[in-house]
Tab-separated table of C-alpha atoms in Angstrom:
chain	number	residue	atom	x	y	z
A	10	MET	CA	-17.171	-15.051	5.621
A	11	LYS	CA	-13.827	-16.078	7.208
A	12	PHE	CA	-15.961	-18.272	9.906
A	13	LEU	CA	-17.673	-20.154	7.097
A	14	GLU	CA	-14.925	-20.685	4.943
A	15	ASP	CA	-12.644	-21.880	7.818
A	16	ARG	CA	-15.332	-24.165	8.576
A	17	ILE	CA	-15.555	-25.557	5.296
A	18	LEU	CA	-11.828	-26.386	5.096
A	19	ARG	CA	-11.842	-27.967	8.619
A	20	ASP	CA	-14.984	-30.013	8.075
A	21	GLY	CA	-15.728	-30.019	4.294
A	22	LYS	CA	-14.979	-33.038	1.759
A	23	VAL	CA	-14.443	-32.714	-1.788
A	24	LYS	CA	-15.706	-36.030	-3.949
A	25	GLU	CA	-15.659	-36.945	-7.513
A	26	GLY	CA	-18.296	-35.253	-9.625
A	27	ASP	CA	-17.924	-31.646	-8.216
A	28	ILE	CA	-19.544	-32.801	-4.867
A	29	LEU	CA	-18.706	-30.910	-1.853
A	30	LYS	CA	-19.924	-32.439	1.320
A	31	VAL	CA	-20.880	-30.434	4.192
A	32	ASP	CA	-22.971	-32.448	5.702
A	33	SER	CA	-21.515	-32.736	9.016
A	34	PHE	CA	-22.402	-29.122	9.868
A	35	LEU	CA	-24.962	-27.629	7.331
A	36	ASN	CA	-27.213	-29.855	5.740
A	37	HIS	CA	-27.504	-33.161	7.282
A	38	GLN	CA	-26.188	-33.135	10.843
A	39	ILE	CA	-26.355	-28.723	11.331
A	40	ASP	CA	-24.291	-26.707	13.890
A	41	PRO	CA	-27.160	-24.414	15.438
A	42	GLU	CA	-24.285	-21.898	16.160
A	43	LEU	CA	-23.040	-21.610	12.966
A	44	ILE	CA	-26.420	-21.292	11.357
A	45	ALA	CA	-27.182	-18.441	14.029
A	46	LYS	CA	-24.089	-16.643	12.533
A	47	LEU	CA	-25.082	-16.933	8.813
A	48	ALA	CA	-28.290	-15.553	10.038
A	49	GLU	CA	-26.873	-12.501	11.468
A	50	GLU	CA	-25.033	-12.135	8.662
A	51	PHE	CA	-27.952	-12.289	6.061
A	52	TYR	CA	-29.242	-9.520	8.475
A	53	ARG	CA	-26.526	-7.177	7.775
A	54	GLN	CA	-26.559	-7.887	4.095
A	55	PHE	CA	-30.345	-7.567	3.514
A	56	SER	CA	-31.733	-5.282	6.434
A	57	GLU	CA	-32.084	-2.398	4.567
A	58	ASP	CA	-34.129	-4.193	1.764
A	59	ARG	CA	-36.982	-4.898	4.728
A	60	PRO	CA	-38.264	-8.368	3.690
A	61	THR	CA	-41.584	-9.211	4.890
A	62	LYS	CA	-41.167	-13.056	4.372
A	63	ILE	CA	-38.559	-15.409	4.242
A	64	LEU	CA	-38.618	-18.033	1.322
A	65	THR	CA	-36.854	-21.323	1.285
A	66	ILE	CA	-37.179	-24.804	-0.335
A	67	GLU	CA	-37.246	-27.948	1.706
A	68	ALA	CA	-35.116	-29.596	3.253
A	69	SER	CA	-31.697	-28.352	3.863
A	70	GLY	CA	-32.557	-24.629	3.520
A	71	ILE	CA	-35.254	-24.659	6.309
A	72	ALA	CA	-32.624	-24.408	9.152
A	73	ILE	CA	-31.121	-21.193	7.974
A	74	ALA	CA	-34.633	-19.835	6.780
A	75	ILE	CA	-36.128	-20.310	10.113
A	76	GLU	CA	-32.982	-18.741	11.830
A	77	THR	CA	-32.766	-15.825	9.356
A	78	ALA	CA	-36.503	-15.129	9.650
A	79	ARG	CA	-36.057	-15.163	13.577
A	80	VAL	CA	-33.486	-12.365	13.065
A	81	PHE	CA	-35.635	-10.499	11.095
A	82	GLY	CA	-38.900	-10.879	12.927
A	83	VAL	CA	-40.775	-12.150	10.059
A	84	PRO	CA	-42.417	-15.386	8.817
A	85	MET	CA	-40.666	-17.952	7.248
A	86	ILE	CA	-42.323	-20.046	4.347
A	87	PHE	CA	-41.028	-22.927	2.168
A	88	ALA	CA	-41.736	-24.586	-1.008
A	89	LYS	CA	-42.667	-28.198	-0.951
A	90	LYS	CA	-41.458	-30.747	-3.467
A	91	ASN	CA	-44.236	-32.979	-3.903
A	92	GLN	CA	-47.867	-32.140	-3.768
A	93	THR	CA	-49.599	-33.844	-0.495
A	94	LYS	CA	-52.870	-34.135	0.717
A	95	ASN	CA	-52.737	-31.484	3.407
A	96	ILE	CA	-51.572	-28.836	0.796
A	97	ALA	CA	-54.732	-28.517	-1.480
A	98	GLY	CA	-56.447	-25.917	-3.842
A	99	ASP	CA	-54.635	-22.621	-4.453
A	100	VAL	CA	-50.835	-22.998	-5.060
A	101	TYR	CA	-48.054	-21.412	-6.770
A	102	THR	CA	-46.362	-23.999	-8.888
A	103	SER	CA	-42.917	-24.256	-10.547
A	104	LYS	CA	-40.493	-26.788	-12.425
A	105	VAL	CA	-37.100	-27.395	-11.091
A	106	MET	CA	-34.531	-29.382	-12.821
A	107	SER	CA	-32.428	-31.380	-10.083
A	108	TYR	CA	-29.141	-32.149	-11.162
A	109	THR	CA	-28.455	-34.026	-8.206
A	110	HIS	CA	-31.220	-36.490	-8.856
A	111	GLY	CA	-31.414	-36.138	-12.511
A	112	ARG	CA	-34.945	-35.312	-12.909
A	113	GLU	CA	-37.433	-32.537	-13.074
A	114	TYR	CA	-39.530	-32.081	-10.060
A	115	ASP	CA	-42.797	-29.424	-9.149
A	116	ILE	CA	-42.333	-27.264	-6.337
A	117	ILE	CA	-45.764	-25.666	-4.741
A	118	LEU	CA	-46.079	-22.862	-2.178
A	119	SER	CA	-49.760	-21.728	-1.038
A	120	ARG	CA	-51.135	-18.756	-2.524
A	121	ASP	CA	-52.138	-17.893	1.053
A	122	PHE	CA	-48.855	-16.995	2.124
A	123	LEU	CA	-47.346	-14.989	-0.461
A	124	THR	CA	-49.119	-11.856	-1.841
A	125	SER	CA	-48.013	-9.096	-4.037
A	126	ASP	CA	-47.813	-7.044	-0.785
A	127	ASP	CA	-44.899	-9.040	0.374
A	128	ARG	CA	-40.999	-8.149	-0.186
A	129	VAL	CA	-39.286	-11.640	-0.217
A	130	LEU	CA	-35.759	-12.855	0.791
A	131	VAL	CA	-34.901	-16.187	-0.555
A	132	ILE	CA	-32.495	-18.251	1.663
A	133	ASP	CA	-31.002	-21.574	0.739
A	134	ASP	CA	-28.007	-23.478	1.855
A	135	PHE	CA	-26.287	-24.093	-1.879
A	136	LEU	CA	-26.163	-22.309	-5.350
A	137	ALA	CA	-24.728	-24.422	-7.957
A	138	ASN	CA	-26.393	-24.247	-11.412
A	139	GLY	CA	-29.153	-22.345	-9.597
A	140	ALA	CA	-32.380	-24.264	-10.581
A	141	ALA	CA	-33.836	-24.298	-7.139
A	142	LEU	CA	-33.807	-20.355	-7.053
A	143	ARG	CA	-34.973	-20.061	-10.483
A	144	GLY	CA	-38.211	-22.063	-9.210
A	145	LEU	CA	-38.451	-19.866	-6.267
A	146	ILE	CA	-38.107	-16.471	-8.066
A	147	ASP	CA	-40.607	-17.689	-10.649
A	148	ILE	CA	-43.192	-18.534	-7.593
A	149	ILE	CA	-42.242	-15.073	-6.293
A	150	ARG	CA	-42.936	-13.454	-9.696
A	151	GLN	CA	-46.285	-15.217	-9.803
A	152	SER	CA	-47.375	-13.769	-6.773
A	153	GLY	CA	-46.367	-10.392	-7.629
A	154	ALA	CA	-44.061	-9.939	-4.514
A	155	TYR	CA	-41.025	-7.908	-4.757
A	156	LEU	CA	-37.973	-10.012	-4.659
A	157	CYS	CA	-35.346	-8.425	-2.021
A	158	GLY	CA	-32.370	-10.727	-3.185
A	159	CYS	CA	-31.078	-14.177	-2.488
A	160	GLY	CA	-28.819	-14.829	0.247
A	161	ILE	CA	-26.760	-18.724	-0.127
A	162	ALA	CA	-24.540	-20.139	2.254
A	163	VAL	CA	-22.257	-21.859	-0.250
A	164	GLU	CA	-22.043	-20.868	-3.620
A	165	LYS	CA	-20.129	-23.076	-6.271
A	166	GLY	CA	-18.581	-20.122	-8.283
A	167	PHE	CA	-17.365	-22.477	-10.768
A	168	GLN	CA	-20.905	-23.613	-11.903
A	169	PRO	CA	-23.160	-20.667	-13.903
A	170	GLY	CA	-26.000	-20.110	-11.763
A	171	GLY	CA	-24.348	-17.167	-9.518
A	172	ARG	CA	-22.939	-15.521	-12.518
A	173	GLU	CA	-26.453	-15.582	-14.458
A	174	LEU	CA	-28.397	-14.378	-11.573
A	175	ARG	CA	-26.065	-11.492	-10.743
A	176	SER	CA	-25.953	-10.666	-14.542
A	177	GLU	CA	-29.689	-10.025	-14.435
A	178	GLY	CA	-29.428	-7.544	-11.654
A	179	ILE	CA	-30.674	-9.822	-8.718
A	180	LYS	CA	-28.984	-9.062	-5.264
A	181	LEU	CA	-27.413	-12.541	-4.538
A	182	LYS	CA	-25.064	-12.596	-1.554
A	183	SER	CA	-23.277	-15.839	-0.992
A	184	LEU	CA	-21.369	-16.365	2.332
A	185	ALA	CA	-18.646	-18.620	0.781
A	186	ILE	CA	-17.982	-18.886	-2.970
A	187	VAL	CA	-15.903	-21.978	-3.863
A	188	GLU	CA	-13.725	-20.866	-6.859
A	189	SER	CA	-12.337	-24.148	-7.450
A	190	MET	CA	-11.779	-27.895	-5.607
A	191	ASP	CA	-9.846	-30.889	-6.542
A	192	ALA	CA	-10.971	-34.497	-5.332
A	193	ALA	CA	-7.574	-35.778	-5.702
A	194	THR	CA	-5.957	-33.661	-3.327
A	195	GLY	CA	-8.802	-32.193	-1.353
A	196	SER	CA	-7.848	-28.697	-1.685
A	197	ILE	CA	-10.980	-25.884	-1.729
A	198	THR	CA	-9.954	-22.515	-3.215
A	199	PHE	CA	-12.477	-19.513	-2.401
A	200	ARG	CA	-13.042	-16.488	-4.224
A	201	GLU	CA	-11.621	-13.175	-3.054
A	202	GLU	CA	-14.257	-11.057	-1.229
B	15	MET	CA	-48.923	-25.317	26.624
B	16	LYS	CA	-51.798	-22.510	26.526
B	17	PHE	CA	-49.815	-20.587	23.977
B	18	LEU	CA	-49.791	-22.969	21.332
B	19	GLU	CA	-53.304	-24.113	21.939
B	20	ASP	CA	-54.665	-20.636	21.620
B	21	ARG	CA	-52.803	-20.308	18.341
B	22	ILE	CA	-54.228	-23.313	17.129
B	23	LEU	CA	-57.673	-22.104	17.755
B	24	ARG	CA	-57.102	-19.202	16.276
B	25	ASP	CA	-55.228	-20.260	13.118
B	26	GLY	CA	-55.676	-23.928	12.735
B	27	LYS	CA	-58.473	-25.235	10.422
B	28	VAL	CA	-60.178	-28.630	10.735
B	29	LYS	CA	-60.874	-30.582	7.450
B	30	GLU	CA	-62.534	-33.600	6.641
B	31	GLY	CA	-60.592	-36.871	7.092
B	32	ASP	CA	-58.855	-35.926	10.333
B	33	ILE	CA	-56.975	-33.035	9.040
B	34	LEU	CA	-55.885	-30.378	11.230
B	35	LYS	CA	-54.328	-27.562	8.916
B	36	VAL	CA	-51.756	-25.686	10.942
B	37	ASP	CA	-49.790	-24.626	7.917
B	38	SER	CA	-50.133	-20.705	8.706
B	39	PHE	CA	-47.718	-20.925	11.366
B	40	LEU	CA	-46.324	-24.593	12.138
B	41	ASN	CA	-45.553	-26.378	8.861
B	42	HIS	CA	-45.629	-24.283	5.604
B	43	GLN	CA	-45.378	-20.871	6.595
B	44	ILE	CA	-43.559	-20.703	10.223
B	45	ASP	CA	-43.719	-18.326	12.990
B	46	PRO	CA	-40.120	-18.309	14.254
B	47	GLU	CA	-41.166	-16.255	17.701
B	48	LEU	CA	-43.531	-19.522	18.247
B	49	ILE	CA	-41.017	-21.899	17.407
B	50	ALA	CA	-38.754	-20.364	19.801
B	51	LYS	CA	-41.294	-20.679	22.567
B	52	LEU	CA	-41.789	-24.286	21.562
B	53	ALA	CA	-37.945	-24.945	21.972
B	54	GLU	CA	-38.022	-23.192	25.054
B	55	GLU	CA	-40.566	-25.284	26.572
B	56	PHE	CA	-38.687	-28.742	25.198
B	57	TYR	CA	-35.753	-27.224	27.068
B	58	ARG	CA	-37.697	-27.299	30.144
B	59	GLN	CA	-39.133	-30.835	29.410
B	60	PHE	CA	-35.949	-32.665	28.532
B	61	SER	CA	-32.799	-30.419	30.003
B	62	GLU	CA	-32.440	-33.177	32.983
B	63	ASP	CA	-32.232	-35.846	30.137
B	64	ARG	CA	-28.987	-34.113	28.978
B	65	PRO	CA	-29.321	-34.972	24.973
B	66	THR	CA	-26.355	-34.628	22.844
B	67	LYS	CA	-28.319	-34.503	19.674
B	68	ILE	CA	-31.708	-33.393	18.296
B	69	LEU	CA	-33.047	-35.953	15.925
B	70	THR	CA	-35.921	-35.035	13.235
B	71	ILE	CA	-37.162	-35.959	9.855
B	72	GLU	CA	-37.349	-33.849	6.825
B	73	ALA	CA	-38.911	-31.440	6.065
B	74	SER	CA	-41.399	-29.965	8.839
B	75	GLY	CA	-39.736	-30.817	11.729
B	76	ILE	CA	-36.885	-29.378	10.978
B	77	ALA	CA	-37.351	-25.716	11.943
B	78	ILE	CA	-38.479	-26.726	15.375
B	79	ALA	CA	-35.530	-28.991	15.635
B	80	ILE	CA	-32.946	-26.631	14.705
B	81	GLU	CA	-34.407	-24.121	17.342
B	82	THR	CA	-34.458	-26.858	19.882
B	83	ALA	CA	-30.905	-27.596	19.307
B	84	ARG	CA	-29.758	-23.728	19.550
B	85	VAL	CA	-31.293	-23.941	22.910
B	86	PHE	CA	-29.442	-27.067	24.131
B	87	GLY	CA	-26.129	-26.295	22.358
B	88	VAL	CA	-26.049	-29.505	20.604
B	89	PRO	CA	-26.273	-30.355	16.797
B	90	MET	CA	-29.476	-31.209	15.092
B	91	ILE	CA	-29.528	-34.221	12.340
B	92	PHE	CA	-32.389	-34.766	10.235
B	93	ALA	CA	-33.238	-38.201	8.541
B	94	LYS	CA	-33.742	-38.167	4.751
B	95	LYS	CA	-36.515	-39.505	3.142
B	96	ASN	CA	-34.841	-40.680	0.139
B	97	GLN	CA	-31.752	-41.657	-0.830
B	98	THR	CA	-29.367	-39.052	-2.715
B	99	LYS	CA	-26.170	-39.282	-4.636
B	100	ASN	CA	-24.781	-36.812	-1.953
B	101	ILE	CA	-25.305	-39.352	1.048
B	102	ALA	CA	-23.729	-42.589	0.054
B	103	GLY	CA	-22.443	-45.407	1.576
B	104	ASP	CA	-22.661	-46.113	5.399
B	105	VAL	CA	-26.322	-45.317	6.699
B	106	TYR	CA	-28.990	-46.022	9.063
B	107	THR	CA	-31.809	-46.931	7.457
B	108	SER	CA	-35.824	-47.875	8.243
B	109	LYS	CA	-39.301	-48.142	6.705
B	110	VAL	CA	-41.873	-45.594	7.543
B	111	MET	CA	-45.572	-46.065	6.216
B	112	SER	CA	-46.768	-42.399	5.456
B	113	TYR	CA	-50.569	-42.407	5.848
B	114	THR	CA	-50.801	-38.941	4.727
B	115	HIS	CA	-49.382	-40.288	1.290
B	116	GLY	CA	-50.668	-43.964	1.236
B	117	ARG	CA	-47.381	-45.489	0.606
B	118	GLU	CA	-43.991	-46.851	2.403
B	119	TYR	CA	-40.662	-45.001	2.227
B	120	ASP	CA	-37.509	-45.296	3.543
B	121	ILE	CA	-35.580	-42.902	5.776
B	122	ILE	CA	-32.005	-42.580	5.896
B	123	LEU	CA	-29.480	-41.228	8.326
B	124	SER	CA	-25.584	-41.213	7.829
B	125	ARG	CA	-23.764	-43.413	10.397
B	126	ASP	CA	-21.232	-40.648	10.985
B	127	PHE	CA	-23.605	-38.346	12.999
B	128	LEU	CA	-25.330	-40.894	15.625
B	129	THR	CA	-23.127	-43.429	17.806
B	130	SER	CA	-23.498	-45.287	20.680
B	131	ASP	CA	-22.079	-42.440	22.816
B	132	ASP	CA	-25.066	-39.936	22.065
B	133	ARG	CA	-28.181	-39.188	24.080
B	134	VAL	CA	-31.069	-38.369	21.594
B	135	LEU	CA	-33.626	-36.040	21.751
B	136	VAL	CA	-36.434	-36.684	18.936
B	137	ILE	CA	-38.284	-33.539	17.834
B	138	ASP	CA	-41.250	-33.406	15.496
B	139	ASP	CA	-44.189	-31.110	14.271
B	140	PHE	CA	-46.898	-33.616	14.324
B	141	LEU	CA	-47.830	-37.006	15.977
B	142	ALA	CA	-50.768	-39.237	14.609
B	143	ASN	CA	-50.120	-42.778	14.257
B	144	GLY	CA	-46.591	-42.361	15.277
B	145	ALA	CA	-45.229	-44.072	11.992
B	146	ALA	CA	-42.297	-41.303	11.494
B	147	LEU	CA	-41.177	-41.594	15.383
B	148	ARG	CA	-41.073	-45.239	14.946
B	149	GLY	CA	-38.584	-45.392	12.101
B	150	LEU	CA	-36.643	-42.500	13.952
B	151	ILE	CA	-36.638	-44.697	17.222
B	152	ASP	CA	-35.543	-47.650	15.036
B	153	ILE	CA	-32.750	-45.440	13.878
B	154	ILE	CA	-31.784	-44.686	17.289
B	155	ARG	CA	-31.794	-48.479	18.521
B	156	GLN	CA	-29.488	-49.426	15.506
B	157	SER	CA	-26.810	-46.967	16.491
B	158	GLY	CA	-26.867	-47.980	20.022
B	159	ALA	CA	-27.502	-44.395	21.181
B	160	TYR	CA	-29.780	-43.712	24.181
B	161	LEU	CA	-33.372	-42.251	23.635
B	162	CYS	CA	-33.907	-39.340	25.986
B	163	GLY	CA	-37.329	-39.274	24.538
B	164	CYS	CA	-39.642	-37.651	22.000
B	165	GLY	CA	-41.075	-34.069	21.807
B	166	ILE	CA	-43.803	-33.108	19.567
B	167	ALA	CA	-45.544	-29.834	19.227
B	168	VAL	CA	-49.250	-30.995	18.096
B	169	GLU	CA	-50.282	-34.467	19.122
B	170	LYS	CA	-53.660	-35.948	17.736
B	171	GLY	CA	-54.562	-37.843	20.808
B	172	PHE	CA	-57.652	-39.521	19.235
B	173	GLN	CA	-55.101	-41.345	17.182
B	174	PRO	CA	-52.898	-44.154	18.556
B	175	GLY	CA	-49.331	-43.309	18.051
B	176	GLY	CA	-49.019	-41.197	21.188
B	177	ARG	CA	-51.136	-43.787	23.530
B	178	GLU	CA	-48.889	-46.671	22.307
B	179	LEU	CA	-45.303	-44.911	22.601
B	180	ARG	CA	-46.221	-43.922	26.057
B	181	SER	CA	-47.271	-47.265	27.152
B	182	GLU	CA	-43.618	-48.407	26.081
B	183	GLY	CA	-42.462	-46.368	28.515
B	184	ILE	CA	-41.025	-43.605	26.249
B	185	LYS	CA	-40.716	-40.263	27.526
B	186	LEU	CA	-43.101	-38.381	25.058
B	187	LYS	CA	-44.212	-34.930	25.608
B	188	SER	CA	-46.476	-33.329	23.325
B	189	LEU	CA	-46.998	-29.477	23.672
B	190	ALA	CA	-50.703	-29.688	22.723
B	191	ILE	CA	-52.974	-32.905	22.432
B	192	VAL	CA	-56.097	-32.809	20.232
B	193	GLU	CA	-58.535	-34.798	22.104
B	194	SER	CA	-61.188	-34.402	19.487
B	195	MET	CA	-62.143	-31.997	16.559
B	196	ASP	CA	-65.112	-31.653	14.124
B	197	ALA	CA	-64.730	-30.842	10.506
B	198	ALA	CA	-68.601	-29.462	10.257
B	199	THR	CA	-68.333	-27.078	13.266
B	200	GLY	CA	-64.633	-26.521	13.107
B	201	SER	CA	-64.383	-27.146	16.985
B	202	ILE	CA	-61.328	-28.252	18.620
B	203	THR	CA	-60.695	-29.827	22.203
B	204	PHE	CA	-57.483	-30.414	23.693
B	205	ARG	CA	-56.564	-32.770	26.289
B	206	GLU	CA	-56.490	-31.194	29.908
B	207	GLU	CA	-52.748	-31.314	31.198
């Protein structure tokens, strides 16, 4: 998506350690107009897959996921990263390795909100190693629901997550794929569509 | 708001320990149509205050906050609960006591996204003791920004947070205020508007 690539070029910042900061518009401060455009694009990409639920993981995926759910007219559900008192009992759970935090954590989703009757579109803001997506897909498989596919705002194409998921036949659509970036010069190159 | 009270009566569940579960439509599975109506109501309540930023805290406030930001046409920012690699450097920080988790935690917000030029509307899904709101208001005061007020979906009126904040002159609007509830019978009574 040209508008997302342009925004990344304008406001994104490349930092040492393969970090692409997009926190001025995508995942700390969030531009609602941009998010609405991303949601409309996800609708174009996945409307034929007729999702009944939009699934994401807290926290920064929630904004894009709720907008996408609004466009589709279906509920949004989000996996939580820690067990809390208010989610007791019957949950799906999976383990996710966080490369950002250097540790493994559990994700959980109440069984009340995902069943084998559901068709699930997974939405997230970022894809790098794909660890979070793997956890969400694991939960979908536990539920017996159908995986429509995954919609991602920004994929780091030089990390393996996207390639691996596509090689398994998963319908994965990233609205901007960073092919390479350079912290020294600040340059960012996108994959040609 | 009658539509929110009706939804709580229909789908909310009262549990022992003053827990009101609204996780089928507000904070685990989220109904985007309901969220859009809440956002429109916050616009009616706060449009004269002309906010330039909508502020919330991860995770369950994000969905309502981004919808409210979309209606106002201003950016949404959310405070994070843990320091991550991707937010380094210059941050506002405050301490919040979580009664749900029984421990204190830090919240942080990048200084890049809140300045003394801003007028801030705080949005959250729940208000009980007011600890999270206190942390957000502390961050706003550190920034020198103007606090327009606080918009809450569900307030537990029998806990002290709302009363205390109102007594300090803060413009606090809760769209449903639970006056009392009973886990044994499942009954929920709302405060008259």
